Amino acid sequence: MAKKNMVGPFSIGTLLILLGALIGIIAIFLTWFDFSVDIFITTLSKTYTGMEFATEDLKTDDFQRLCPLIAWIVAILIAVLNVLPMVGVKIDSKIRNTASLIFGILVIILVVVWGTWELFSGYKMFDYAEAGAWMMIASGALAVIGSGLNFYMKS
């Protein structure tokens, strides 16, 4: 008899977690920041992907520039943690769901820390945030929701 919270061999919560991890893995390569200002007859524009914050020379040593990269690594950890049981590696579901919950919250915190960073004086990253940053937040939220759903279904 099939369980009602399963989609094939996966629980709905695990599918949400994996979807969130996939979105987080993709989000690093999308635009995170787009700043444009008109100066007389020309426009100054700066656009960065999440990966470029870690790899470009931004003339700053602020730790916030590494937040997108760390969030990406955490999204990869979430994916690996939830794929391993599918290939035969035994991981207790409570440990896996707890880790996914904590990592999902960590992803959201990292993006919020990045978003409150002032790269240019008076301009916070969230003021000019683009799809990559918002998708990374959605990634963490899906991991949290999926983990919570798994905990709820087990009780």
CSV table of N, CA and C in Angstrom, one decimal:
chain,number,residue,atom,x,y,z
A,1,MET,N,0.8,-1.2,0.0
A,1,MET,CA,0.0,0.0,0.0
A,1,MET,C,0.9,1.2,0.0
A,2,ALA,N,0.6,2.2,-0.9
A,2,ALA,CA,1.4,3.4,-1.0
A,2,ALA,C,1.1,4.4,0.1
A,3,LYS,N,2.1,5.0,0.6
A,3,LYS,CA,2.0,6.1,1.6
A,3,LYS,C,1.5,7.3,0.8
A,4,LYS,N,0.6,8.1,1.5
A,4,LYS,CA,0.0,9.2,0.9
A,4,LYS,C,0.9,10.4,0.8
A,5,ASN,N,2.0,10.4,1.5
A,5,ASN,CA,3.0,11.5,1.5
A,5,ASN,C,4.2,11.2,0.6
A,6,MET,N,4.1,10.2,-0.3
A,6,MET,CA,5.2,9.8,-1.1
A,6,MET,C,4.8,10.1,-2.6
A,7,VAL,N,5.8,10.5,-3.3
A,7,VAL,CA,5.8,10.6,-4.8
A,7,VAL,C,6.8,9.7,-5.3
A,8,GLY,N,6.4,8.5,-5.8
A,8,GLY,CA,7.3,7.5,-6.2
A,8,GLY,C,8.0,7.1,-4.9
A,9,PRO,N,9.4,6.9,-5.0
A,9,PRO,CA,10.1,6.5,-3.8
A,9,PRO,C,10.5,7.7,-2.9
A,10,PHE,N,10.1,8.9,-3.2
A,10,PHE,CA,10.5,10.1,-2.4
A,10,PHE,C,9.3,10.6,-1.6
A,11,SER,N,9.6,11.2,-0.5
A,11,SER,CA,8.6,11.9,0.3
A,11,SER,C,8.5,13.3,-0.4
A,12,ILE,N,7.3,13.9,-0.2
A,12,ILE,CA,7.1,15.2,-0.7
A,12,ILE,C,8.1,16.2,-0.1
A,13,GLY,N,8.4,16.1,1.2
A,13,GLY,CA,9.3,16.9,1.8
A,13,GLY,C,10.7,16.8,1.2
A,14,THR,N,11.2,15.6,0.9
A,14,THR,CA,12.5,15.4,0.3
A,14,THR,C,12.5,16.0,-1.1
A,15,LEU,N,11.4,15.9,-1.9
A,15,LEU,CA,11.3,16.5,-3.2
A,15,LEU,C,11.5,18.0,-3.1
A,16,LEU,N,10.8,18.6,-2.1
A,16,LEU,CA,10.9,20.0,-1.9
A,16,LEU,C,12.4,20.4,-1.6
A,17,ILE,N,13.0,19.6,-0.7
A,17,ILE,CA,14.4,19.9,-0.3
A,17,ILE,C,15.3,19.8,-1.5
A,18,LEU,N,15.1,18.8,-2.4
A,18,LEU,CA,16.0,18.6,-3.6
A,18,LEU,C,15.7,19.7,-4.6
A,19,LEU,N,14.4,20.1,-4.7
A,19,LEU,CA,14.1,21.2,-5.6
A,19,LEU,C,14.8,22.5,-5.1
A,20,GLY,N,14.7,22.8,-3.8
A,20,GLY,CA,15.4,23.9,-3.3
A,20,GLY,C,16.9,23.9,-3.5
A,21,ALA,N,17.5,22.7,-3.3
A,21,ALA,CA,19.0,22.6,-3.5
A,21,ALA,C,19.3,22.8,-4.9
A,22,LEU,N,18.5,22.3,-5.9
A,22,LEU,CA,18.8,22.5,-7.3
A,22,LEU,C,18.7,24.0,-7.6
A,23,ILE,N,17.7,24.7,-7.1
A,23,ILE,CA,17.5,26.1,-7.3
A,23,ILE,C,18.7,26.9,-6.8
A,24,GLY,N,19.2,26.5,-5.6
A,24,GLY,CA,20.4,27.1,-5.0
A,24,GLY,C,21.6,26.9,-5.8
A,25,ILE,N,21.8,25.7,-6.4
A,25,ILE,CA,23.0,25.4,-7.2
A,25,ILE,C,22.9,26.3,-8.5
A,26,ILE,N,21.8,26.5,-9.0
A,26,ILE,CA,21.7,27.3,-10.3
A,26,ILE,C,21.8,28.8,-9.9
A,27,ALA,N,21.3,29.2,-8.8
A,27,ALA,CA,21.2,30.7,-8.5
A,27,ALA,C,22.5,31.4,-8.4
A,28,ILE,N,23.6,30.7,-8.1
A,28,ILE,CA,24.9,31.4,-8.0
A,28,ILE,C,25.4,31.9,-9.3
A,29,PHE,N,24.9,31.3,-10.4
A,29,PHE,CA,25.3,31.8,-11.7
A,29,PHE,C,24.4,32.8,-12.4
A,30,LEU,N,23.4,33.2,-11.6
A,30,LEU,CA,22.5,34.3,-12.1
A,30,LEU,C,22.9,35.6,-11.6
A,31,THR,N,22.3,36.7,-12.1
A,31,THR,CA,22.6,38.0,-11.6
A,31,THR,C,22.1,38.2,-10.2
A,32,TRP,N,23.0,38.6,-9.3
A,32,TRP,CA,22.6,38.9,-7.9
A,32,TRP,C,22.5,40.4,-7.7
A,33,PHE,N,23.2,41.2,-8.4
A,33,PHE,CA,23.3,42.6,-8.1
A,33,PHE,C,23.4,43.4,-9.5
A,34,ASP,N,22.5,44.4,-9.6
A,34,ASP,CA,22.5,45.2,-10.8
A,34,ASP,C,22.3,46.7,-10.4
A,35,PHE,N,23.4,47.5,-10.6
A,35,PHE,CA,23.3,48.9,-10.1
A,35,PHE,C,23.6,49.7,-11.3
A,36,SER,N,22.7,50.7,-11.6
A,36,SER,CA,22.9,51.6,-12.7
A,36,SER,C,22.6,53.0,-12.2
A,37,VAL,N,23.4,53.9,-12.7
A,37,VAL,CA,23.2,55.3,-12.3
A,37,VAL,C,23.5,56.2,-13.5
A,38,ASP,N,22.7,57.2,-13.8
A,38,ASP,CA,22.9,58.1,-14.9
A,38,ASP,C,23.8,59.3,-14.5
A,39,ILE,N,24.9,59.5,-15.2
A,39,ILE,CA,25.8,60.6,-14.9
A,39,ILE,C,25.9,61.4,-16.2
A,40,PHE,N,25.3,62.6,-16.1
A,40,PHE,CA,25.2,63.4,-17.3
A,40,PHE,C,24.7,62.7,-18.5
A,41,ILE,N,25.5,62.4,-19.5
A,41,ILE,CA,25.0,61.7,-20.7
A,41,ILE,C,25.4,60.2,-20.8
A,42,THR,N,26.0,59.8,-19.7
A,42,THR,CA,26.4,58.4,-19.7
A,42,THR,C,25.8,57.6,-18.5
A,43,THR,N,25.8,56.3,-18.6
A,43,THR,CA,25.2,55.5,-17.6
A,43,THR,C,26.3,54.6,-17.0
A,44,LEU,N,26.5,54.6,-15.7
A,44,LEU,CA,27.4,53.7,-15.1
A,44,LEU,C,26.6,52.5,-14.6
A,45,SER,N,27.1,51.3,-15.0
A,45,SER,CA,26.3,50.1,-14.6
A,45,SER,C,27.3,49.1,-14.1
A,46,LYS,N,26.9,48.4,-13.0
A,46,LYS,CA,27.7,47.3,-12.4
A,46,LYS,C,26.7,46.1,-12.2
A,47,THR,N,27.0,45.0,-12.8
A,47,THR,CA,26.2,43.8,-12.7
A,47,THR,C,27.1,42.7,-12.2
A,48,TYR,N,26.7,41.9,-11.2
A,48,TYR,CA,27.5,40.8,-10.7
A,48,TYR,C,26.6,39.6,-10.5
A,49,THR,N,27.2,38.4,-10.9
A,49,THR,CA,26.5,37.2,-10.5
A,49,THR,C,27.0,36.8,-9.1
A,50,GLY,N,26.4,35.8,-8.5
A,50,GLY,CA,26.8,35.4,-7.1
A,50,GLY,C,28.3,35.0,-7.1
A,51,MET,N,28.7,34.3,-8.2
A,51,MET,CA,30.0,33.7,-8.2
A,51,MET,C,31.0,34.9,-8.4
A,52,GLU,N,30.7,35.9,-9.1
A,52,GLU,CA,31.6,37.0,-9.3
A,52,GLU,C,31.9,37.8,-8.0
A,53,PHE,N,31.0,37.8,-7.1
A,53,PHE,CA,31.4,38.4,-5.8
A,53,PHE,C,32.6,37.8,-5.2
A,54,ALA,N,32.8,36.5,-5.3
A,54,ALA,CA,33.9,35.8,-4.7
A,54,ALA,C,35.1,35.8,-5.6
A,55,THR,N,34.9,35.9,-6.9
A,55,THR,CA,36.1,35.8,-7.8
A,55,THR,C,36.6,37.2,-8.4
A,56,GLU,N,35.8,38.2,-8.4
A,56,GLU,CA,36.2,39.5,-9.0
A,56,GLU,C,36.9,40.3,-7.9
A,57,ASP,N,37.8,41.2,-8.3
A,57,ASP,CA,38.5,42.1,-7.4
A,57,ASP,C,37.6,43.3,-7.1
A,58,LEU,N,36.9,43.3,-6.0
A,58,LEU,CA,36.0,44.3,-5.7
A,58,LEU,C,36.6,45.4,-4.8
A,59,LYS,N,37.9,45.3,-4.6
A,59,LYS,CA,38.7,46.3,-3.8
A,59,LYS,C,38.1,46.4,-2.4
A,60,THR,N,37.7,45.2,-1.9
A,60,THR,CA,37.2,45.1,-0.5
A,60,THR,C,37.6,43.8,0.0
A,61,ASP,N,37.8,43.7,1.3
A,61,ASP,CA,38.0,42.4,1.9
A,61,ASP,C,36.9,42.0,2.9
A,62,ASP,N,35.7,42.7,2.7
A,62,ASP,CA,34.5,42.4,3.5
A,62,ASP,C,34.1,41.0,3.3
A,63,PHE,N,33.8,40.3,4.4
A,63,PHE,CA,33.5,38.9,4.3
A,63,PHE,C,32.1,38.6,3.6
A,64,GLN,N,31.3,39.7,3.5
A,64,GLN,CA,30.0,39.5,2.8
A,64,GLN,C,30.1,39.1,1.4
A,65,ARG,N,31.2,39.5,0.7
A,65,ARG,CA,31.3,39.1,-0.7
A,65,ARG,C,31.4,37.6,-0.9
A,66,LEU,N,31.7,36.9,0.2
A,66,LEU,CA,31.8,35.4,0.1
A,66,LEU,C,30.5,34.7,0.4
A,67,CYS,N,29.5,35.5,0.9
A,67,CYS,CA,28.2,34.9,1.3
A,67,CYS,C,27.5,34.1,0.2
A,68,PRO,N,27.5,34.7,-1.0
A,68,PRO,CA,26.8,33.9,-2.1
A,68,PRO,C,27.5,32.5,-2.4
A,69,LEU,N,28.9,32.6,-2.3
A,69,LEU,CA,29.6,31.3,-2.6
A,69,LEU,C,29.4,30.3,-1.4
A,70,ILE,N,29.4,30.8,-0.2
A,70,ILE,CA,29.2,29.9,0.9
A,70,ILE,C,27.7,29.3,0.9
A,71,ALA,N,26.8,30.2,0.5
A,71,ALA,CA,25.4,29.7,0.4
A,71,ALA,C,25.3,28.6,-0.7
A,72,TRP,N,26.0,28.8,-1.8
A,72,TRP,CA,26.1,27.8,-2.9
A,72,TRP,C,26.6,26.5,-2.4
A,73,ILE,N,27.7,26.5,-1.7
A,73,ILE,CA,28.3,25.3,-1.1
A,73,ILE,C,27.4,24.6,-0.2
A,74,VAL,N,26.6,25.4,0.6
A,74,VAL,CA,25.7,24.8,1.5
A,74,VAL,C,24.5,24.2,0.7
A,75,ALA,N,24.1,24.8,-0.4
A,75,ALA,CA,23.1,24.2,-1.2
A,75,ALA,C,23.5,22.9,-1.8
A,76,ILE,N,24.8,22.8,-2.2
A,76,ILE,CA,25.4,21.5,-2.7
A,76,ILE,C,25.4,20.5,-1.6
A,77,LEU,N,25.7,20.9,-0.4
A,77,LEU,CA,25.7,19.9,0.8
A,77,LEU,C,24.3,19.4,1.0
A,78,ILE,N,23.3,20.3,0.9
A,78,ILE,CA,21.9,19.9,1.1
A,78,ILE,C,21.5,18.8,0.0
A,79,ALA,N,21.9,19.1,-1.2
A,79,ALA,CA,21.6,18.1,-2.3
A,79,ALA,C,22.3,16.8,-2.1
A,80,VAL,N,23.6,16.8,-1.7
A,80,VAL,CA,24.3,15.6,-1.5
A,80,VAL,C,23.7,14.8,-0.3
A,81,LEU,N,23.4,15.5,0.7
A,81,LEU,CA,22.9,14.9,1.9
A,81,LEU,C,21.6,14.1,1.6
A,82,ASN,N,20.8,14.7,0.7
A,82,ASN,CA,19.5,14.1,0.4
A,82,ASN,C,19.5,13.1,-0.8
A,83,VAL,N,20.6,13.1,-1.6
A,83,VAL,CA,20.8,12.2,-2.7
A,83,VAL,C,21.4,10.9,-2.2
A,84,LEU,N,22.3,11.0,-1.2
A,84,LEU,CA,23.0,9.8,-0.8
A,84,LEU,C,22.1,8.6,-0.4
A,85,PRO,N,21.0,8.8,0.3
A,85,PRO,CA,20.2,7.7,0.6
A,85,PRO,C,19.6,7.0,-0.6
A,86,MET,N,19.5,7.8,-1.7
A,86,MET,CA,18.9,7.2,-3.0
A,86,MET,C,19.9,6.3,-3.7
A,87,VAL,N,21.2,6.4,-3.4
A,87,VAL,CA,22.2,5.6,-4.0
A,87,VAL,C,22.7,4.5,-3.0
A,88,GLY,N,22.0,4.4,-1.9
A,88,GLY,CA,22.3,3.3,-1.0
A,88,GLY,C,23.1,3.6,0.3
A,89,VAL,N,23.5,4.8,0.4
A,89,VAL,CA,24.2,5.2,1.7
A,89,VAL,C,23.2,5.4,2.8
A,90,LYS,N,23.3,4.7,3.9
A,90,LYS,CA,22.4,4.9,5.0
A,90,LYS,C,22.7,6.1,5.8
A,91,ILE,N,21.7,7.0,5.9
A,91,ILE,CA,21.7,8.2,6.7
A,91,ILE,C,20.4,8.2,7.4
A,92,ASP,N,20.4,8.3,8.8
A,92,ASP,CA,19.2,8.4,9.5
A,92,ASP,C,18.4,9.6,9.1
A,93,SER,N,17.1,9.4,8.9
A,93,SER,CA,16.2,10.5,8.3
A,93,SER,C,16.1,11.7,9.3
A,94,LYS,N,16.2,11.4,10.6
A,94,LYS,CA,16.1,12.6,11.5
A,94,LYS,C,17.4,13.4,11.4
A,95,ILE,N,18.5,12.8,11.2
A,95,ILE,CA,19.8,13.5,11.0
A,95,ILE,C,19.7,14.3,9.7
A,96,ARG,N,19.3,13.6,8.6
A,96,ARG,CA,19.2,14.3,7.3
A,96,ARG,C,18.3,15.5,7.3
A,97,ASN,N,17.1,15.3,7.9
A,97,ASN,CA,16.1,16.4,8.0
A,97,ASN,C,16.6,17.5,8.9
A,98,THR,N,17.2,17.2,10.0
A,98,THR,CA,17.7,18.2,10.9
A,98,THR,C,18.8,19.0,10.2
A,99,ALA,N,19.7,18.3,9.5
A,99,ALA,CA,20.8,19.0,8.8
A,99,ALA,C,20.2,19.9,7.7
A,100,SER,N,19.2,19.3,6.9
A,100,SER,CA,18.6,20.1,5.8
A,100,SER,C,17.9,21.4,6.4
A,101,LEU,N,17.3,21.2,7.5
A,101,LEU,CA,16.6,22.4,8.1
A,101,LEU,C,17.6,23.4,8.5
A,102,ILE,N,18.7,23.0,9.2
A,102,ILE,CA,19.7,24.0,9.7
A,102,ILE,C,20.4,24.6,8.5
A,103,PHE,N,20.8,23.8,7.5
A,103,PHE,CA,21.4,24.3,6.3
A,103,PHE,C,20.5,25.3,5.5
A,104,GLY,N,19.2,25.0,5.4
A,104,GLY,CA,18.3,25.9,4.8
A,104,GLY,C,18.2,27.2,5.5
A,105,ILE,N,18.2,27.2,6.8
A,105,ILE,CA,18.2,28.4,7.6
A,105,ILE,C,19.5,29.2,7.4
A,106,LEU,N,20.6,28.5,7.3
A,106,LEU,CA,21.9,29.1,7.1
A,106,LEU,C,22.0,29.8,5.7
A,107,VAL,N,21.4,29.1,4.7
A,107,VAL,CA,21.4,29.8,3.4
A,107,VAL,C,20.6,31.1,3.4
A,108,ILE,N,19.5,31.1,4.1
A,108,ILE,CA,18.7,32.3,4.2
A,108,ILE,C,19.5,33.4,4.9
A,109,ILE,N,20.1,33.0,6.0
A,109,ILE,CA,20.9,34.0,6.8
A,109,ILE,C,22.0,34.5,6.0
A,110,LEU,N,22.7,33.7,5.2
A,110,LEU,CA,23.8,34.2,4.4
A,110,LEU,C,23.4,35.2,3.4
A,111,VAL,N,22.3,35.0,2.8
A,111,VAL,CA,21.8,35.9,1.8
A,111,VAL,C,21.3,37.2,2.4
A,112,VAL,N,20.7,37.1,3.6
A,112,VAL,CA,20.3,38.3,4.3
A,112,VAL,C,21.6,39.1,4.8
A,113,VAL,N,22.6,38.5,5.2
A,113,VAL,CA,23.9,39.1,5.6
A,113,VAL,C,24.4,39.8,4.4
A,114,TRP,N,24.4,39.1,3.2
A,114,TRP,CA,24.9,39.7,2.0
A,114,TRP,C,24.1,40.9,1.6
A,115,GLY,N,22.8,40.8,1.8
A,115,GLY,CA,21.9,41.9,1.4
A,115,GLY,C,22.0,43.1,2.2
A,116,THR,N,22.4,43.0,3.4
A,116,THR,CA,22.6,44.2,4.2
A,116,THR,C,24.0,44.9,4.1
A,117,TRP,N,24.8,44.3,3.3
A,117,TRP,CA,26.2,44.8,3.0
A,117,TRP,C,26.1,46.1,2.2
A,118,GLU,N,26.9,47.1,2.5
A,118,GLU,CA,27.0,48.3,1.7
A,118,GLU,C,28.3,48.2,1.0
A,119,LEU,N,28.3,47.9,-0.3
A,119,LEU,CA,29.5,47.9,-1.1
A,119,LEU,C,29.8,49.3,-1.5
A,120,PHE,N,28.8,50.1,-2.0
A,120,PHE,CA,29.0,51.5,-2.3
A,120,PHE,C,28.4,52.3,-1.1
A,121,SER,N,28.9,53.4,-0.8
A,121,SER,CA,28.4,54.1,0.4
A,121,SER,C,26.9,54.4,0.3
A,122,GLY,N,26.1,53.9,1.2
A,122,GLY,CA,24.7,54.2,1.3
A,122,GLY,C,23.8,53.3,0.5
A,123,TYR,N,24.4,52.4,-0.3
A,123,TYR,CA,23.6,51.5,-1.1
A,123,TYR,C,23.8,50.0,-0.6
A,124,LYS,N,22.7,49.5,-0.1
A,124,LYS,CA,22.7,48.1,0.4
A,124,LYS,C,22.5,47.2,-0.8
A,125,MET,N,23.0,46.0,-0.7
A,125,MET,CA,22.8,45.0,-1.8
A,125,MET,C,21.3,44.7,-2.1
A,126,PHE,N,20.5,44.6,-1.1
A,126,PHE,CA,19.1,44.3,-1.3
A,126,PHE,C,18.4,45.4,-2.1
A,127,ASP,N,19.0,46.7,-2.0
A,127,ASP,CA,18.4,47.7,-2.8
A,127,ASP,C,18.4,47.5,-4.3
A,128,TYR,N,19.4,46.7,-4.7
A,128,TYR,CA,19.6,46.4,-6.2
A,128,TYR,C,19.7,44.9,-6.4
A,129,ALA,N,19.1,44.1,-5.5
A,129,ALA,CA,19.2,42.6,-5.7
A,129,ALA,C,18.4,42.1,-6.9
A,130,GLU,N,18.9,41.1,-7.5
A,130,GLU,CA,18.3,40.5,-8.7
A,130,GLU,C,17.9,39.1,-8.4
A,131,ALA,N,17.5,38.4,-9.5
A,131,ALA,CA,16.9,37.1,-9.4
A,131,ALA,C,17.7,36.1,-8.6
A,132,GLY,N,19.1,36.1,-8.8
A,132,GLY,CA,19.9,35.1,-8.2
A,132,GLY,C,19.8,35.1,-6.6
A,133,ALA,N,19.8,36.3,-6.1
A,133,ALA,CA,19.7,36.4,-4.6
A,133,ALA,C,18.3,35.9,-4.1
A,134,TRP,N,17.3,36.3,-4.8
A,134,TRP,CA,15.9,35.9,-4.4
A,134,TRP,C,15.7,34.4,-4.6
A,135,MET,N,16.3,33.9,-5.6
A,135,MET,CA,16.2,32.4,-5.8
A,135,MET,C,17.0,31.7,-4.8
A,136,MET,N,18.1,32.2,-4.3
A,136,MET,CA,18.8,31.5,-3.2
A,136,MET,C,18.0,31.6,-1.9
A,137,ILE,N,17.3,32.7,-1.7
A,137,ILE,CA,16.4,32.7,-0.5
A,137,ILE,C,15.3,31.7,-0.6
A,138,ALA,N,14.7,31.6,-1.8
A,138,ALA,CA,13.7,30.5,-2.1
A,138,ALA,C,14.3,29.1,-1.9
A,139,SER,N,15.5,29.0,-2.3
A,139,SER,CA,16.2,27.7,-2.1
A,139,SER,C,16.2,27.3,-0.6
A,140,GLY,N,16.7,28.2,0.2
A,140,GLY,CA,16.7,27.9,1.7
A,140,GLY,C,15.3,27.7,2.2
A,141,ALA,N,14.4,28.5,1.8
A,141,ALA,CA,13.0,28.4,2.3
A,141,ALA,C,12.4,27.0,1.9
A,142,LEU,N,12.7,26.5,0.7
A,142,LEU,CA,12.2,25.2,0.3
A,142,LEU,C,12.8,24.1,1.1
A,143,ALA,N,14.1,24.2,1.4
A,143,ALA,CA,14.8,23.2,2.3
A,143,ALA,C,14.1,23.2,3.7
A,144,VAL,N,13.8,24.4,4.2
A,144,VAL,CA,13.2,24.5,5.5
A,144,VAL,C,11.8,23.9,5.5
A,145,ILE,N,11.0,24.3,4.5
A,145,ILE,CA,9.7,23.8,4.4
A,145,ILE,C,9.7,22.3,4.2
A,146,GLY,N,10.5,21.8,3.3
A,146,GLY,CA,10.6,20.3,3.1
A,146,GLY,C,11.0,19.6,4.3
A,147,SER,N,12.0,20.1,5.0
A,147,SER,CA,12.4,19.4,6.3
A,147,SER,C,11.3,19.4,7.3
A,148,GLY,N,10.6,20.6,7.4
A,148,GLY,CA,9.5,20.7,8.4
A,148,GLY,C,8.4,19.7,8.0
A,149,LEU,N,8.1,19.6,6.7
A,149,LEU,CA,7.1,18.7,6.2
A,149,LEU,C,7.5,17.2,6.5
A,150,ASN,N,8.8,16.9,6.4
A,150,ASN,CA,9.2,15.5,6.7
A,150,ASN,C,9.1,15.3,8.2
A,151,PHE,N,9.4,16.2,9.0
A,151,PHE,CA,9.2,16.1,10.5
A,151,PHE,C,7.8,15.9,10.8
A,152,TYR,N,6.9,16.7,10.2
A,152,TYR,CA,5.5,16.6,10.5
A,152,TYR,C,4.9,15.3,10.0
A,153,MET,N,5.3,14.8,8.9
A,153,MET,CA,4.7,13.5,8.4
A,153,MET,C,5.2,12.3,9.2
A,154,LYS,N,6.4,12.4,9.8
A,154,LYS,CA,6.9,11.3,10.6
A,154,LYS,C,6.2,11.3,12.0
A,155,SER,N,5.7,12.4,12.5
A,155,SER,CA,5.1,12.4,13.8
A,155,SER,C,3.6,12.0,13.8
